[in-house]
Coordinates of C-alpha atoms and ligand atoms in Angstrom, one line a residue:
M229 CA -19.0 14.4 -0.3
H230 CA -20.2 12.6 -3.3
D231 CA -23.1 13.8 -4.0
D232 CA -20.9 17.1 -5.0
I233 CA -19.3 14.7 -7.8
D234 CA -21.3 14.5 -11.2
R235 CA -19.0 11.6 -12.2
I236 CA -16.7 8.4 -11.9
L237 CA -14.2 9.4 -13.5
L238 CA -11.3 6.5 -12.6
D239 CA -13.1 3.5 -9.8
E240 CA -10.7 2.0 -7.3
A241 CA -10.0 -1.0 -9.0
R242 CA -8.5 0.7 -12.3
I243 CA -6.8 2.4 -10.7
I244 CA -5.0 0.4 -8.9
S245 CA -5.0 -1.5 -11.7
G246 CA -3.2 1.2 -13.4
I247 CA -0.4 2.0 -10.4
D248 CA -0.2 -2.0 -11.6
S249 CA 1.6 -1.3 -14.5
I250 CA 3.7 1.6 -14.0
A251 CA 4.7 -0.1 -11.0
A252 CA 5.8 -3.0 -12.5
E253 CA 8.4 -1.2 -15.5
L254 CA 9.4 1.1 -12.7
T255 CA 10.3 -1.7 -10.6
E256 CA 13.1 -3.2 -13.4
L257 CA 13.9 -0.3 -14.4
Y258 CA 16.0 1.0 -10.0
R259 CA 16.5 -3.2 -9.4
N260 CA 20.2 -2.6 -9.0
V261 CA 20.4 1.6 -8.3
D262 CA 19.6 4.4 -5.3
L263 CA 16.6 4.8 -5.5
T264 CA 15.1 8.4 -3.8
V265 CA 11.7 8.7 -4.8
V266 CA 10.1 13.1 -4.6
A267 CA 6.8 13.0 -3.8
V268 CA 4.8 16.1 -4.7
L269 CA 2.6 17.7 -1.4
K270 CA -0.2 17.6 -0.6
G271 CA -1.6 15.5 -4.0
S272 CA 0.7 13.0 -4.3
C273 CA 0.4 11.6 -0.8
V274 CA -2.1 8.3 -1.4
F275 CA -0.9 7.4 -5.5
V276 CA 2.6 7.7 -4.0
A277 CA 2.1 5.5 -0.4
D278 CA 0.8 3.3 -3.2
L279 CA 3.0 3.6 -5.4
I280 CA 6.3 2.8 -3.9
R281 CA 4.6 -0.6 -2.4
R282 CA 4.8 -1.7 -5.6
I283 CA 8.4 -1.5 -6.3
P284 CA 10.0 -3.1 -4.6
V285 CA 13.4 -2.4 -4.3
P286 CA 15.6 -0.3 -1.5
L287 CA 14.5 3.0 -1.8
Q288 CA 14.4 6.8 -0.2
L289 CA 11.1 9.0 0.3
A290 CA 11.1 12.2 0.3
F291 CA 8.8 15.4 -0.4
A292 CA 9.0 18.3 -1.8
C293 CA 6.6 22.2 -1.1
A294 CA 6.0 23.7 -4.0
E295 CA 4.3 27.2 -4.0
S296 CA 3.6 28.4 -6.9
Y297 CA 1.9 31.1 -9.1
R298 CA 2.1 33.0 -5.8
Q299 CA 1.4 36.8 -5.9
G300 CA 4.0 39.0 -7.0
T301 CA 5.9 36.1 -8.8
E302 CA 6.0 35.3 -12.6
P303 CA 4.1 32.0 -13.2
G304 CA 7.3 29.3 -14.1
T305 CA 8.8 30.7 -10.1
L306 CA 8.9 28.4 -7.8
D307 CA 9.7 28.1 -3.9
L308 CA 10.9 25.0 -4.3
R309 CA 11.7 22.3 -0.1
L310 CA 12.6 19.1 0.4
L311 CA 11.5 17.5 3.1
P312 CA 11.9 16.2 5.2
H313 CA 16.1 17.8 4.7
G314 CA 17.0 17.7 0.8
E315 CA 19.8 14.6 1.9
E316 CA 18.0 12.4 0.1
V317 CA 19.1 13.7 -3.9
A318 CA 22.3 14.5 -4.0
G319 CA 24.3 11.5 -5.9
Q320 CA 20.4 10.0 -6.2
Y321 CA 18.6 8.7 -8.8
V322 CA 15.0 10.9 -8.5
L323 CA 12.2 9.8 -9.5
L324 CA 9.2 12.4 -9.6
V325 CA 6.0 11.7 -8.1
D326 CA 3.2 14.0 -8.8
D327 CA -1.4 13.9 -8.8
I328 CA -1.5 15.5 -11.8
L329 CA 0.7 16.7 -14.7
D330 CA -1.4 19.9 -16.1
S331 CA 0.6 23.2 -17.8
G332 CA 3.6 20.9 -16.6
R333 CA 5.7 24.2 -15.2
T334 CA 5.3 22.6 -11.7
M335 CA 6.7 19.2 -12.8
E336 CA 9.1 21.6 -15.4
A337 CA 10.7 23.8 -12.5
I338 CA 10.8 21.3 -10.0
Q339 CA 12.5 18.7 -12.2
K340 CA 15.3 21.9 -13.0
E341 CA 15.4 22.1 -9.2
L342 CA 16.5 18.4 -7.8
F343 CA 19.1 18.0 -11.1
D344 CA 20.9 21.7 -9.6
R345 CA 20.7 19.6 -6.6
G346 CA 22.9 17.1 -7.6
A347 CA 20.7 14.0 -8.8
L348 CA 21.8 11.7 -10.8
D349 CA 19.0 11.3 -13.0
V350 CA 15.4 12.6 -12.2
K351 CA 12.2 11.3 -14.1
T352 CA 8.4 12.1 -13.9
C353 CA 6.6 11.0 -13.2
A354 CA 2.0 11.1 -13.2
F355 CA -1.0 9.8 -11.4
L356 CA -3.2 11.6 -14.7
D357 CA -2.2 13.5 -17.3
K358 CA -3.4 16.4 -19.4
P359 CA -1.4 16.8 -23.0
V360 CA -4.3 19.1 -23.7
R361 CA -3.9 21.5 -21.3
R362 CA 0.5 21.6 -21.6
Q363 CA 2.8 25.0 -21.3
V364 CA 6.1 24.0 -21.6
D365 CA 8.0 21.2 -23.2
I366 CA 7.2 18.0 -20.5
R367 CA 6.3 14.3 -21.1
A368 CA 5.3 12.4 -18.4
D369 CA 8.4 9.9 -19.0
F370 CA 5.7 7.9 -16.6
R371 CA 2.0 7.9 -15.5
C372 CA -1.0 6.3 -15.1
F373 CA -4.0 7.6 -16.8
E374 CA -4.3 10.5 -19.9
I375 CA -7.6 12.1 -18.9
E376 CA -10.1 15.0 -21.3
D377 CA -10.1 18.8 -19.7
V378 CA -12.1 18.3 -17.1
F379 CA -11.0 19.9 -13.6
A380 CA -10.4 16.4 -11.5
V381 CA -11.1 15.1 -7.4
G382 CA -10.1 12.3 -5.2
Y383 CA -7.5 9.4 -5.0
G384 CA -5.3 12.8 -3.3
L385 CA -6.4 15.7 -5.2
D386 CA -8.2 18.9 -4.0
F387 CA -10.4 21.3 -5.1
A388 CA -10.2 25.0 -3.0
G389 CA -8.4 21.6 -0.5
K390 CA -11.2 19.3 -0.2
Y391 CA -11.6 15.9 -1.8
R392 CA -8.6 14.9 -1.5
N393 CA -10.1 11.8 0.8
L394 CA -12.3 10.4 -1.7
P395 CA -11.0 6.7 -3.2
Y396 CA -11.7 7.2 -6.8
V397 CA -11.6 9.7 -8.7
G398 CA -14.6 11.9 -10.3
A399 CA -15.7 14.8 -11.2
L400 CA -16.1 18.4 -9.4
R401 CA -20.5 19.7 -10.5
P402 CA -19.8 23.1 -12.3
E403 CA -22.2 24.2 -9.3
V404 CA -19.8 23.2 -6.5
F405 CA -17.1 25.1 -8.6
N406 CA -18.9 28.2 -9.3
A407 CA -20.7 28.2 -5.6
S408 CA -17.3 28.8 -4.1
L409 CA -16.2 31.0 -6.9
S410 CA -18.9 33.2 -5.8
G411 CA -18.2 33.4 -2.9
G412 CA -20.9 30.6 -1.6
A413 CA -19.7 26.3 0.5
Ligands
LIG576 P1 0.5 22.7 -13.5 O1 1.9 22.8 -13.0 O2 0.1 23.5 -14.6 O3 1.3 21.2 -14.2 O4 0.5 21.9 -12.2 C1 0.0 21.0 -11.2 C2 -1.0 21.0 -9.6 O5 -2.0 22.1 -10.1 C3 -0.8 20.2 -10.1 O6 -0.4 19.0 -9.1 C4 -2.2 20.2 -8.9 O7 -2.1 20.4 -7.2 C5 -3.3 21.2 -9.4 N1 -4.2 20.8 -10.5 C6 -4.3 20.9 -12.2 N2 -5.7 20.6 -12.8 C7 -5.8 20.2 -11.5 C8 -6.8 18.8 -12.1 O8 -7.7 19.0 -12.4 N3 -8.0 18.5 -10.4 C9 -6.9 19.4 -9.0 N4 -5.6 20.0 -8.9 C10 -4.8 20.3 -10.4
LIG577 MG1 -0.3 19.0 -6.9

């Protein structure tokens, strides 16, 4: 798996120090309110596990399962399920956590849906941010790292469902992309 990585963008130590710095701000912000952290599956699973352990305030955790860009649907339309029940959102201060803010469509659509379901406030938190790729007017209220326009894998982020378990963030070797796109391994 490591052989498929062209170069390391963020090593483990750098990742943890980036998380520590936003966790301190989040701890102050959410010290005295009812907080629900909504983690977007699957990509944010590793990030959210490290993040919430650095926010020592009472909080609930829920998961959002978002299917977007499906065949036959308009870009930007979103089928959102909240797990386990969706009851953790109404009347709550919500921190919406995703792995990466790319076009911004996923985050924008989920944020709107959470307000529609009665959240008092929804702030966005992205592990990575690729601002040059943005297609909608959204910014992360909190983000750990801005990265250049490369396809990143590891620390939760996948390519074709794989590489989420890499402990660092790396850029995939172009041959791996191309082999996969042409139907190879
Ligand atoms: P957006 O709606 O275009 O912002 O897409 C966000 C989603 O696209 C993320 O949650 C990721 O699943 C995926 N994505 C975008 N860029 C990357 C990347 O560089 N590596 C892995 N997944 C990515
Ligand atoms: Mg994702």
